[in-house]
């Protein structure tokens, strides 16, 4: 009781809309007090909002939170039995379904979902003897189901990468790795002006356009995958990619002309075998992973 | 030239580790669900464009379609947006089709506005009639609603619409084929009422105003007391009145009457409110210069198309060659049988010329012309 009073005294004044959010969240069903709920909102706000954010920005941010999912997750993290019962009834099956969709194999999917479920429940304890649940890190920015899918995907990708590193020497030999060509990163481009022009043109693109290009050309995602990821129709992605590619070609040509290249030289440069360019996609991908 | 290969190679070169670390799963999920604030979305897009790891997480998590069972049971908030993004072109096309359809409907069949077509007649109607003018001959046409708020542009198309309308009604004479009577020089526009009067069934007993058909000029007396007629008068306020081109193109002009008991009486044919779709004409009379109108139910089985009045003499003609006559300003009516030795008139009576007391002439919708020189007792086809 004394702790609660001290905590209440140290909590800054709550905006009036917190009460509405609390009632909408249904936190009272899981024994979440308004004071606890307000602290959660302020913690989430402090995590994402800039220090000098205006009151309207703060209010907009709080209104955008998935407060029902947030209250449920935090109640589960605090060990509330009714909250866990609700989670089991509504999210456990979805967790396993999502794992199946990601792993595409039942045994792997079940193992993946089990490990995540263990993390969600929390097997480790902090100094106060309370379980450390992964659900405590959920902040309500996206839906709880989307968050579960994301941590499943992260776990799946990390496991896959770990397994690739642990490939046995025999398997590497069988796959012909002893005949692997040496990295030809030191290859000099026939004309660095093309690279510079391409870099310049890429730098002029927006972040979303570069994301589309990277997903399609670099990651090798299908149009359907990208469309699903960005929540748009597949034809939209196709149309935008075509438009961006055409625009990029014009920019490269313009940049090459600005660098005093004739039309014939530009044609020859753009017809250069791409293998002559400095290509190290795999190295860059691995570089990002190792960091 | 394959720009895509250059893109691939240069993007691979530019893929550098992100110094600021990776966004947490919350932000990735919010990005995929389009629930990030705009500023955060921009920042995350910039990160994703350069971070292969996060793109992979995102693709693995959200590229795989959600199980159908989950979609059905737990629709997400973003599903509406996704639906809109998927079907927005169909919705736009459907809306465009609706707009074009409405526009075409207005173009092909614009709302009728007689006031625009015959402003002189309407203004003349609104003004008090000249002293002594009591005769109005009208041919029933389909009731036309008055749309005061219609754009002026539409009125330019009304003449064309009216020409089309002439071919719509089989019982109406096509003006091109109809020969107007010599006396028909002027078109008359008459205000008509939208009266909510129950149209008596054809099997019901005739009302007091109904006239029984009799051979020759036999009469069926109407109630003589004027107050009885007043009780049966059905009047609507002027605000509900419509205007129709009742006289069409062949109505005789207004004529002066002598010794008219009620010189302000106006007669018209209007579409029965119970049968708007069939243009069932009923006879109407106004005793207050057109402010209010009453229905004179002569015969429920006859759709009236023409009426003319000269003093107390009132003639009304309609379907199946039916002709009614009142010699006392509409209090009593008789049905006149038109026939000669050889034939009877075919079609509906669409025009009556009774200005000459010694010569009564009618025209039917089939183009026949009949005349009588003895007040309707004997007829011959011209």
XYZ file of C-alpha atoms in Angstrom:
673
model
C 0.000 0.000 0.000
C 2.794 2.333 0.895
C 4.510 1.476 -2.377
C 1.400 2.228 -4.330
C 0.997 5.567 -2.626
C 4.614 6.456 -3.317
C 4.278 5.378 -6.931
C 1.101 7.377 -7.334
C 2.784 10.400 -5.868
C 5.722 10.087 -8.230
C 3.570 9.610 -11.326
C 3.077 12.834 -13.293
C -0.431 14.062 -13.902
C -2.264 11.989 -16.494
C -3.926 13.594 -19.484
C -7.707 13.393 -19.297
C -7.964 11.041 -22.285
C -6.068 8.371 -20.357
C -9.277 7.520 -18.534
C -11.097 6.915 -21.823
C -8.247 4.817 -23.101
C -8.253 2.805 -19.903
C -11.954 2.084 -20.187
C -11.566 1.119 -23.817
C -8.623 -1.135 -23.094
C -10.598 -3.471 -20.879
C -7.657 -3.615 -18.485
C -9.965 -3.745 -15.509
C -11.010 -7.231 -16.604
C -7.474 -8.389 -15.985
C -6.960 -6.524 -12.753
C -4.957 -3.761 -14.366
C -5.471 -0.589 -12.376
C -5.730 2.785 -13.996
C -2.508 3.811 -12.333
C -0.676 0.844 -13.816
C -2.220 1.521 -17.212
C -1.189 5.171 -17.125
C 2.358 4.181 -16.243
C 2.434 1.786 -19.189
C 1.231 4.499 -21.555
C 3.826 6.929 -20.280
C 6.541 4.309 -20.546
C 5.601 3.567 -24.147
C 5.398 7.266 -24.931
C 8.803 7.874 -23.431
C 10.215 5.115 -25.567
C 8.996 6.360 -28.928
C 8.235 10.043 -28.599
C 10.860 12.711 -28.994
C 11.593 14.658 -25.803
C 10.097 17.899 -27.072
C 6.943 16.387 -28.516
C 3.882 18.597 -28.320
C 0.801 17.595 -26.393
C -1.132 17.018 -29.589
C 1.593 14.697 -30.893
C 1.583 12.811 -27.603
C -2.190 12.492 -27.670
C -2.135 11.327 -31.288
C 0.508 8.787 -30.432
C -1.414 7.396 -27.480
C -4.608 7.253 -29.492
C -2.824 5.220 -32.163
C -1.823 2.469 -29.738
C -3.542 -0.904 -29.709
C -4.551 -0.404 -26.121
C -6.650 -3.560 -25.818
C -3.739 -5.709 -26.914
C -1.379 -3.661 -24.782
C -3.464 -4.126 -21.646
C -3.745 -7.850 -22.310
C -0.030 -8.300 -22.930
C 0.993 -6.346 -19.885
C -1.526 -8.158 -17.726
C -0.131 -11.475 -18.950
C 3.395 -10.284 -18.252
C 2.388 -9.428 -14.712
C 1.051 -12.964 -14.231
C -2.666 -12.308 -14.310
C -4.440 -15.637 -14.667
C -7.572 -14.359 -16.420
C -5.344 -12.559 -18.897
C -3.429 -15.748 -19.635
C -6.642 -17.628 -20.055
C -7.807 -15.033 -22.551
C -4.452 -15.162 -24.338
C -4.602 -18.940 -24.536
C -8.080 -18.878 -25.953
C -7.467 -16.169 -28.510
C -3.798 -16.169 -29.449
C -2.263 -19.561 -28.847
C -3.735 -21.131 -31.948
C -2.876 -18.064 -33.993
C 0.688 -18.329 -32.777
C 0.953 -21.893 -33.996
C -0.778 -21.072 -37.261
C 1.633 -18.234 -37.904
C 4.579 -20.474 -37.107
C 3.274 -23.025 -39.577
C 2.919 -20.377 -42.268
C 6.464 -19.167 -41.681
C 8.281 -22.466 -41.280
C 6.194 -24.432 -43.796
C 7.033 -27.619 -41.918
C 4.999 -28.914 -39.003
C 7.785 -30.119 -36.755
C 9.846 -26.967 -37.201
C 6.795 -24.806 -36.823
C 5.741 -26.510 -33.609
C 9.218 -26.255 -32.174
C 9.398 -22.617 -33.162
C 6.036 -21.796 -31.649
C 6.833 -23.708 -28.470
C 10.038 -21.801 -27.925
C 8.305 -18.478 -28.480
C 5.478 -19.472 -26.194
C 8.013 -20.316 -23.514
C 9.573 -16.897 -23.906
C 6.169 -15.291 -23.714
C 5.348 -17.081 -20.504
C 8.793 -16.338 -19.056
C 11.008 -18.957 -17.491
C 13.615 -16.650 -16.092
C 13.115 -14.515 -13.038
C 14.385 -11.117 -12.068
C 15.911 -10.165 -8.737
C 12.481 -9.752 -7.194
C 11.559 -13.285 -8.150
C 9.102 -12.185 -10.846
C 8.970 -13.937 -14.191
C 10.473 -12.066 -17.102
C 7.934 -12.367 -19.880
C 8.621 -11.368 -23.452
C 5.134 -9.910 -23.516
C 6.408 -7.103 -21.294
C 8.296 -5.748 -24.297
C 5.156 -5.395 -26.362
C 4.258 -1.726 -26.682
C 1.040 -1.775 -28.657
C 2.353 -0.048 -31.770
C 1.073 -2.809 -33.992
C -1.411 -5.522 -33.242
C -0.462 -8.245 -30.811
C -0.859 -10.816 -33.538
C 1.431 -8.863 -35.861
C 3.972 -8.582 -33.116
C 3.813 -12.336 -32.516
C 4.371 -12.972 -36.216
C 7.346 -10.636 -36.230
C 9.108 -12.251 -33.298
C 8.381 -15.649 -34.819
C 9.979 -14.496 -38.066
C 12.986 -13.089 -36.261
C 13.479 -16.294 -34.357
C 13.058 -18.376 -37.488
C 15.544 -16.335 -39.536
C 18.104 -16.306 -36.732
C 17.812 -20.078 -36.316
C 18.217 -20.580 -40.024
C 21.350 -18.488 -40.063
C 22.798 -20.288 -37.067
C 22.186 -23.605 -38.726
C 23.914 -22.434 -41.899
C 27.000 -21.544 -39.923
C 27.035 -24.967 -38.302
C 27.137 -26.909 -41.542
C 29.569 -29.802 -41.152
C 32.736 -30.048 -43.153
C 31.405 -33.136 -44.909
C 28.314 -31.293 -46.032
C 30.405 -28.417 -47.315
C 32.560 -30.867 -49.234
C 29.520 -32.556 -50.668
C 28.161 -29.274 -51.815
C 31.384 -28.516 -53.678
C 32.565 -25.638 -51.538
C 36.205 -26.730 -51.964
C 35.922 -25.576 -55.588
C 34.406 -22.245 -54.710
C 35.679 -19.380 -56.849
C 37.639 -16.750 -55.073
C 36.005 -13.492 -54.304
C 36.725 -11.132 -57.124
C 35.943 -8.004 -55.186
C 39.055 -6.294 -56.422
C 37.767 -6.305 -59.982
C 38.020 -2.845 -61.426
C 35.029 -1.513 -63.205
C 35.615 -0.657 -66.841
C 34.104 2.755 -66.284
C 33.452 4.063 -62.827
C 31.306 6.807 -64.233
C 28.433 4.373 -64.677
C 28.668 3.338 -61.062
C 28.747 6.912 -59.901
C 25.844 7.843 -62.096
C 23.849 4.863 -60.840
C 24.690 5.734 -57.244
C 23.671 9.308 -57.862
C 20.391 8.237 -59.426
C 19.652 5.816 -56.617
C 20.383 8.469 -54.027
C 17.759 10.705 -55.611
C 15.059 8.106 -55.086
C 12.783 8.165 -52.081
C 13.220 5.640 -49.298
C 10.104 3.775 -50.341
C 11.294 3.521 -53.932
C 14.669 2.211 -52.799
C 12.903 -0.288 -50.570
C 10.920 -1.570 -53.523
C 14.009 -1.875 -55.669
C 15.985 -3.599 -52.932
C 13.202 -6.030 -52.151
C 12.699 -6.967 -55.770
C 16.155 -6.809 -57.312
C 18.388 -7.428 -54.336
C 16.376 -9.730 -52.092
C 14.667 -11.461 -54.978
C 11.210 -11.184 -53.457
C 8.250 -11.800 -55.673
C 5.775 -9.087 -56.471
C 3.203 -10.916 -54.383
C 5.547 -11.059 -51.388
C 6.315 -7.361 -51.579
C 2.674 -6.505 -52.035
C 1.741 -8.584 -49.016
C 4.511 -6.996 -46.977
C 3.471 -3.444 -47.829
C -0.252 -4.082 -47.772
C -0.930 -3.090 -51.387
C -2.012 -4.933 -54.481
C 0.472 -6.873 -56.535
C -0.276 -4.861 -59.654
C 0.557 -1.689 -57.760
C 4.002 -3.013 -56.970
C 4.528 -4.068 -60.585
C 3.464 -0.691 -61.894
C 5.612 1.210 -59.449
C 8.661 -0.919 -60.126
C 8.370 -0.349 -63.834
C 7.985 3.349 -63.320
C 10.950 3.557 -60.958
C 13.165 1.549 -63.280
C 12.359 3.777 -66.238
C 12.921 6.854 -64.153
C 16.210 5.471 -62.921
C 17.445 4.810 -66.421
C 16.660 8.357 -67.461
C 18.492 9.699 -64.465
C 21.528 7.566 -65.140
C 21.615 8.696 -68.770
C 21.215 12.302 -67.719
C 23.986 11.961 -65.182
C 26.277 10.306 -67.704
C 25.621 13.112 -70.168
C 26.453 15.582 -67.471
C 29.754 13.764 -67.148
C 30.527 14.523 -70.792
C 29.710 11.128 -72.220
C 28.394 10.906 -75.744
C 25.280 8.984 -76.613
C 27.332 6.174 -78.085
C 29.504 5.956 -75.006
C 26.418 5.904 -72.818
C 24.942 3.059 -74.809
C 28.177 1.124 -74.614
C 28.530 1.811 -70.914
C 25.019 0.715 -70.137
C 25.498 -2.408 -72.205
C 28.522 -3.319 -70.155
C 28.343 -6.779 -68.749
C 27.155 -6.297 -65.260
C 29.671 -8.842 -64.043
C 32.322 -6.250 -64.828
C 30.843 -3.970 -62.242
C 31.849 -4.276 -58.648
C 29.245 -6.686 -57.428
C 29.358 -8.028 -53.929
C 25.759 -8.583 -52.979
C 26.416 -11.683 -50.943
C 29.239 -9.985 -49.111
C 27.058 -7.039 -48.274
C 24.261 -9.265 -47.089
C 26.605 -11.199 -44.865
C 28.123 -7.967 -43.658
C 24.791 -6.774 -42.443
C 24.127 -10.065 -40.676
C 27.504 -10.240 -38.937
C 27.082 -6.765 -37.559
C 20.384 -2.559 -71.692
C 19.395 -4.105 -68.422
C 19.162 -1.399 -65.834
C 17.906 -3.934 -63.335
C 21.342 -5.531 -63.148
C 22.956 -2.189 -62.477
C 20.356 -1.513 -59.805
C 21.019 -4.869 -58.251
C 24.741 -4.389 -58.178
C 24.690 -0.856 -56.857
C 22.104 -1.565 -54.197
C 24.246 -4.452 -53.058
C 27.172 -2.101 -52.764
C 25.150 0.369 -50.770
C 23.799 -2.149 -48.278
C 25.573 -1.066 -45.151
C 24.944 -1.934 -41.521
C 22.638 0.455 -39.785
C 24.460 2.347 -37.061
C 21.256 3.153 -35.192
C 20.336 -0.451 -34.666
C 17.219 -2.206 -35.880
C 13.646 -1.306 -35.160
C 11.891 -3.471 -32.616
C 9.243 -6.005 -33.663
C 6.538 -3.587 -32.558
C 7.549 -1.051 -35.174
C 7.898 -3.654 -37.890
C 4.446 -4.999 -37.134
C 3.006 -1.492 -37.045
C 4.682 -0.743 -40.382
C 3.194 -3.825 -41.980
C -0.211 -2.907 -40.592
C 0.103 0.702 -41.750
C -0.468 2.021 -38.261
C 2.740 3.993 -37.877
C 2.729 7.751 -37.698
C 3.940 9.397 -40.879
C 7.243 10.515 -39.425
C 7.995 7.067 -38.072
C 7.020 5.457 -41.340
C 9.425 7.655 -43.260
C 12.268 6.820 -40.901
C 11.508 3.122 -41.023
C 11.328 3.144 -44.821
C 14.770 4.699 -44.956
C 16.052 1.998 -42.618
C 14.411 -0.816 -44.525
C 15.806 0.424 -47.817
C 19.300 -0.190 -46.498
C 18.809 -3.071 -44.050
C 18.503 -6.515 -45.523
C 17.902 -8.092 -42.130
C 14.828 -6.093 -41.340
C 13.485 -6.559 -44.849
C 13.900 -10.275 -44.374
C 12.144 -10.251 -40.998
C 9.331 -8.270 -42.457
C 9.026 -10.429 -45.524
C 9.068 -13.679 -43.575
C 6.551 -12.415 -41.058
C 4.090 -10.772 -43.393
C 4.681 -12.130 -46.867
C 3.137 -15.413 -45.864
C -0.605 -15.079 -46.108
C -2.528 -15.144 -42.900
C -4.484 -18.343 -42.363
C -8.000 -18.001 -43.675
C -9.475 -19.129 -40.393
C -7.834 -16.252 -38.602
C -8.983 -13.773 -41.179
C -12.538 -14.851 -40.782
C -12.506 -14.899 -37.030
C -10.398 -11.861 -36.337
C -10.549 -9.243 -39.038
C -7.844 -6.648 -38.530
C -8.318 -2.966 -38.656
C -6.134 -2.752 -41.723
C -8.344 -5.178 -43.646
C -10.683 -2.336 -44.603
C -7.783 -0.327 -45.938
C -6.483 -3.358 -47.745
C -9.890 -3.976 -49.248
C -10.085 -0.386 -50.364
C -6.640 -0.525 -51.891
C -7.546 -3.707 -53.707
C -10.901 -2.606 -55.007
C -10.480 1.138 -55.229
C -10.359 1.117 -59.028
C -13.508 -0.944 -59.201
C -15.229 1.425 -56.812
C -14.058 4.410 -58.849
C -15.225 2.805 -62.086
C -18.609 1.988 -60.589
C -19.032 5.543 -59.360
C -18.078 6.888 -62.775
C -20.602 4.585 -64.435
C -23.315 5.820 -62.088
C -22.518 9.454 -62.879
C -22.459 8.792 -66.611
C -25.694 6.844 -66.378
C -27.467 9.651 -64.571
C -26.094 12.176 -67.032
C -27.244 10.082 -69.975
C -30.666 9.682 -68.459
C -30.990 13.411 -68.151
C -29.714 13.829 -71.682
C -32.009 11.276 -73.259
C -35.090 11.979 -71.199
C -34.661 15.309 -69.441
C -37.254 16.338 -66.901
C -40.037 18.229 -68.545
C -40.482 21.831 -67.733
C -43.386 23.230 -69.620
C -42.854 26.651 -68.187
C -39.660 26.879 -70.164
C -41.310 25.720 -73.340
C -44.395 27.849 -73.229
C -43.635 30.778 -71.011
C -46.273 32.898 -72.634
C -49.024 30.446 -71.951
C -48.001 29.945 -68.376
C -47.767 33.612 -67.689
C -51.094 34.103 -69.301
C -52.518 31.431 -67.104
C -51.137 32.945 -63.970
C -52.614 36.269 -64.811
C -56.353 36.672 -64.409
C -58.249 35.739 -67.517
C -59.662 38.432 -69.685
C -63.224 39.384 -68.924
C -65.626 37.054 -70.554
C -63.068 34.447 -71.395
C -64.264 31.177 -69.962
C -63.703 28.579 -72.598
C -60.691 26.348 -72.420
C -60.230 23.361 -74.624
C -57.626 20.948 -73.525
C -56.308 17.678 -74.697
C -55.006 15.445 -72.002
C -51.341 14.729 -72.080
C -49.198 12.988 -69.618
C -48.898 14.998 -66.444
C -45.584 16.756 -66.281
C -44.027 17.700 -63.033
C -42.798 21.165 -62.486
C -39.182 21.355 -61.374
C -38.418 24.899 -60.409
C -34.829 24.067 -59.514
C -33.888 22.485 -62.834
C -30.958 24.007 -64.639
C -31.858 26.301 -67.461
C -29.763 24.249 -69.849
C -32.209 21.400 -69.602
C -35.025 23.519 -70.834
C -33.295 23.763 -74.210
C -33.742 20.058 -74.681
C -37.376 19.961 -73.746
C -38.664 20.630 -77.224
C -36.868 17.547 -78.414
C -38.215 15.596 -75.485
C -41.725 16.681 -76.239
C -41.375 15.513 -79.820
C -40.298 12.146 -78.548
C -43.164 12.019 -76.160
C -45.643 12.239 -78.984
C -44.677 8.783 -80.079
C -44.967 7.257 -76.653
C -48.650 7.197 -76.056
C -50.607 5.149 -78.519
C -53.869 6.845 -77.800
C -52.379 10.276 -78.221
C -52.448 11.618 -81.732
C -49.057 12.182 -83.211
C -48.944 15.831 -83.943
C -47.185 15.317 -87.206
C -49.984 13.117 -88.500
C -52.805 15.015 -86.973
C -54.490 17.739 -88.959
C -55.519 20.541 -86.688
C -58.890 22.045 -87.080
C -59.028 25.401 -88.782
C -59.922 27.031 -85.571
C -56.998 25.530 -83.736
C -54.534 28.317 -83.761
C -53.123 28.502 -80.331
C -51.705 26.222 -77.738
C -53.046 26.469 -74.283
C -51.305 25.609 -71.087
C -53.480 24.837 -68.204
C -52.633 24.309 -64.553
C -53.723 20.936 -63.405
C -53.891 19.398 -60.021
C -52.217 16.476 -58.501
C -55.291 15.333 -56.698
C -55.217 12.389 -54.394
C -58.554 11.022 -55.335
C -59.249 7.377 -55.240
C -60.093 6.236 -58.697
C -63.262 4.220 -58.343
C -63.065 0.702 -59.578
C -64.543 -0.002 -62.909
C -67.085 -2.296 -61.359
C -68.214 0.205 -58.810
C -71.458 2.036 -59.125
C -71.243 5.283 -60.995
C -71.026 8.348 -58.910
C -73.475 11.164 -58.946
C -71.534 12.871 -61.658
C -71.387 9.864 -63.889
C -73.376 10.015 -67.031
C -75.087 6.955 -68.350
C -74.665 6.365 -72.033
C -77.954 6.616 -73.795
C -78.979 6.587 -77.336
C -79.158 9.931 -78.984
C -79.047 12.712 -76.507
C -80.616 11.142 -73.486
C -79.568 12.701 -70.237
C -78.543 11.535 -66.835
C -79.199 14.239 -64.339
C -76.637 15.214 -61.818
C -77.555 16.524 -58.374
C -79.113 19.827 -58.910
C -78.234 21.422 -55.670
C -75.041 23.292 -55.898
C -74.109 22.554 -52.299
C -74.105 18.840 -53.029
C -71.578 19.420 -55.722
C -69.550 21.497 -53.355
C -69.472 18.657 -50.870
C -68.112 16.294 -53.438
C -65.523 18.736 -54.623
C -62.039 17.587 -53.973
C -59.680 20.459 -53.788
C -56.015 20.573 -53.164
C -54.035 23.638 -52.258
C -52.322 25.491 -55.037
C -48.916 24.482 -53.801
C -49.500 20.961 -55.073
C -50.460 21.996 -58.547
C -48.668 20.864 -61.609
C -48.564 22.285 -65.051
C -49.200 20.223 -68.096
C -49.315 20.909 -71.762
C -52.921 19.922 -71.760
C -53.847 21.584 -74.977
C -51.046 20.036 -76.943
C -50.680 21.651 -80.340
C -54.221 21.512 -81.526
C -56.409 23.051 -78.911
C -58.761 25.795 -79.899
C -58.051 29.208 -78.493
C -59.797 30.783 -75.636
C -63.050 32.270 -76.708
C -65.414 34.702 -75.182
C -68.654 33.480 -73.784
C -71.910 35.187 -73.477
C -74.307 34.784 -70.625
C -72.070 32.400 -68.865
C -73.377 31.663 -65.401
C -69.905 31.302 -64.090
C -67.588 33.203 -66.388
C -64.534 32.373 -64.277
C -64.971 28.593 -64.658
C -61.960 26.889 -66.163
C -61.905 23.366 -67.487
C -58.967 21.045 -67.877
C -57.940 17.467 -68.320
C -55.387 16.064 -65.977
C -53.815 12.734 -65.379
C -55.592 10.845 -62.711
C -53.391 10.609 -59.628
C -54.332 6.966 -59.294
C -53.038 6.068 -62.698
C -50.128 8.317 -63.424
C -48.351 5.670 -65.381
C -51.228 5.196 -67.793
C -52.187 8.840 -68.288
C -55.794 8.250 -67.377
C -57.395 11.612 -68.010
C -59.995 13.094 -65.716
C -62.027 16.255 -66.104
C -61.284 19.085 -63.736
C -62.916 22.392 -63.113
C -61.814 25.549 -61.348
C -64.251 28.128 -60.155
C -61.656 30.495 -58.746
C -59.565 31.225 -61.820
C -57.261 28.310 -61.395
C -56.385 28.593 -57.728
C -58.093 25.381 -56.800
C -59.397 22.550 -58.926
C -62.022 19.910 -58.466
C -62.370 16.622 -60.242
C -65.591 16.021 -62.104
C -65.912 12.226 -62.229
C -67.949 11.845 -65.397
C -67.138 8.249 -66.170
C -64.542 6.089 -64.531
C -64.038 3.992 -67.616
C -63.265 6.843 -69.956
C -59.896 8.478 -70.131
C -60.557 12.034 -71.205
C -58.349 13.782 -73.671
C -60.195 16.892 -74.788
C -62.582 19.385 -73.297
C -64.042 22.593 -74.569
C -66.466 25.077 -73.110
C -68.454 27.849 -74.655
C -70.685 29.585 -72.218
C -72.680 26.936 -70.446
C -72.005 24.431 -73.166
C -69.236 22.097 -72.118
C -68.002 19.193 -74.213
C -65.586 16.519 -73.021
C -64.207 13.713 -75.135
C -62.043 10.744 -74.362
C -61.199 7.163 -75.058
C -63.278 4.876 -77.291
C -64.885 7.872 -78.914
C -66.743 8.862 -75.771
C -68.235 12.331 -75.856
C -70.031 14.036 -72.970
C -72.015 17.235 -73.035
C -73.272 19.589 -70.386
C -75.621 22.391 -71.224
C -75.590 23.956 -67.771
C -71.964 24.644 -67.080
C -71.124 21.154 -65.846
C -73.957 20.438 -63.442
C -75.620 17.834 -65.624
C -74.004 15.676 -68.220
C -75.161 13.488 -71.040
C -73.169 11.061 -73.101
C -73.452 11.585 -76.802
C -73.339 8.548 -79.034
C -71.386 9.321 -82.192
C -72.196 7.191 -85.163
C -73.593 7.281 -88.615
C -75.172 4.525 -90.549
C -71.899 2.959 -91.495
C -69.471 3.310 -88.657
C -68.515 4.606 -85.302
C -65.449 6.651 -84.500
C -62.317 4.725 -83.729
C -59.744 5.800 -81.223
C -60.032 8.484 -78.630
C -61.417 11.936 -79.117
C -58.474 14.270 -78.959
C -59.944 17.519 -80.145
C -63.355 19.171 -79.965
C -64.382 22.321 -81.720
C -67.696 23.695 -80.482
C -67.309 27.402 -81.003
C -69.809 27.436 -83.753
C -73.154 26.452 -82.230
C -74.274 25.077 -85.542
C -71.221 23.025 -86.211
C -69.672 20.608 -83.730
C -66.503 18.913 -84.887
C -64.232 16.316 -83.308
C -60.987 14.663 -84.252
C -59.976 11.230 -83.027
C -56.583 9.801 -82.335
C -56.896 7.660 -85.433
C -57.250 10.778 -87.541
C -60.947 10.536 -88.176
C -62.984 13.703 -88.349
C -66.596 13.773 -87.376
C -69.002 16.651 -87.413
C -72.531 17.392 -86.317
C -74.734 20.278 -87.341
C -77.550 19.649 -84.875
C -75.797 19.833 -81.540
C -74.670 16.230 -81.513
C -77.835 14.386 -82.444
C -76.605 13.260 -85.821
C -73.060 12.762 -86.956
C -71.246 12.203 -90.152
C -67.652 11.347 -90.861
C -65.817 13.953 -92.952
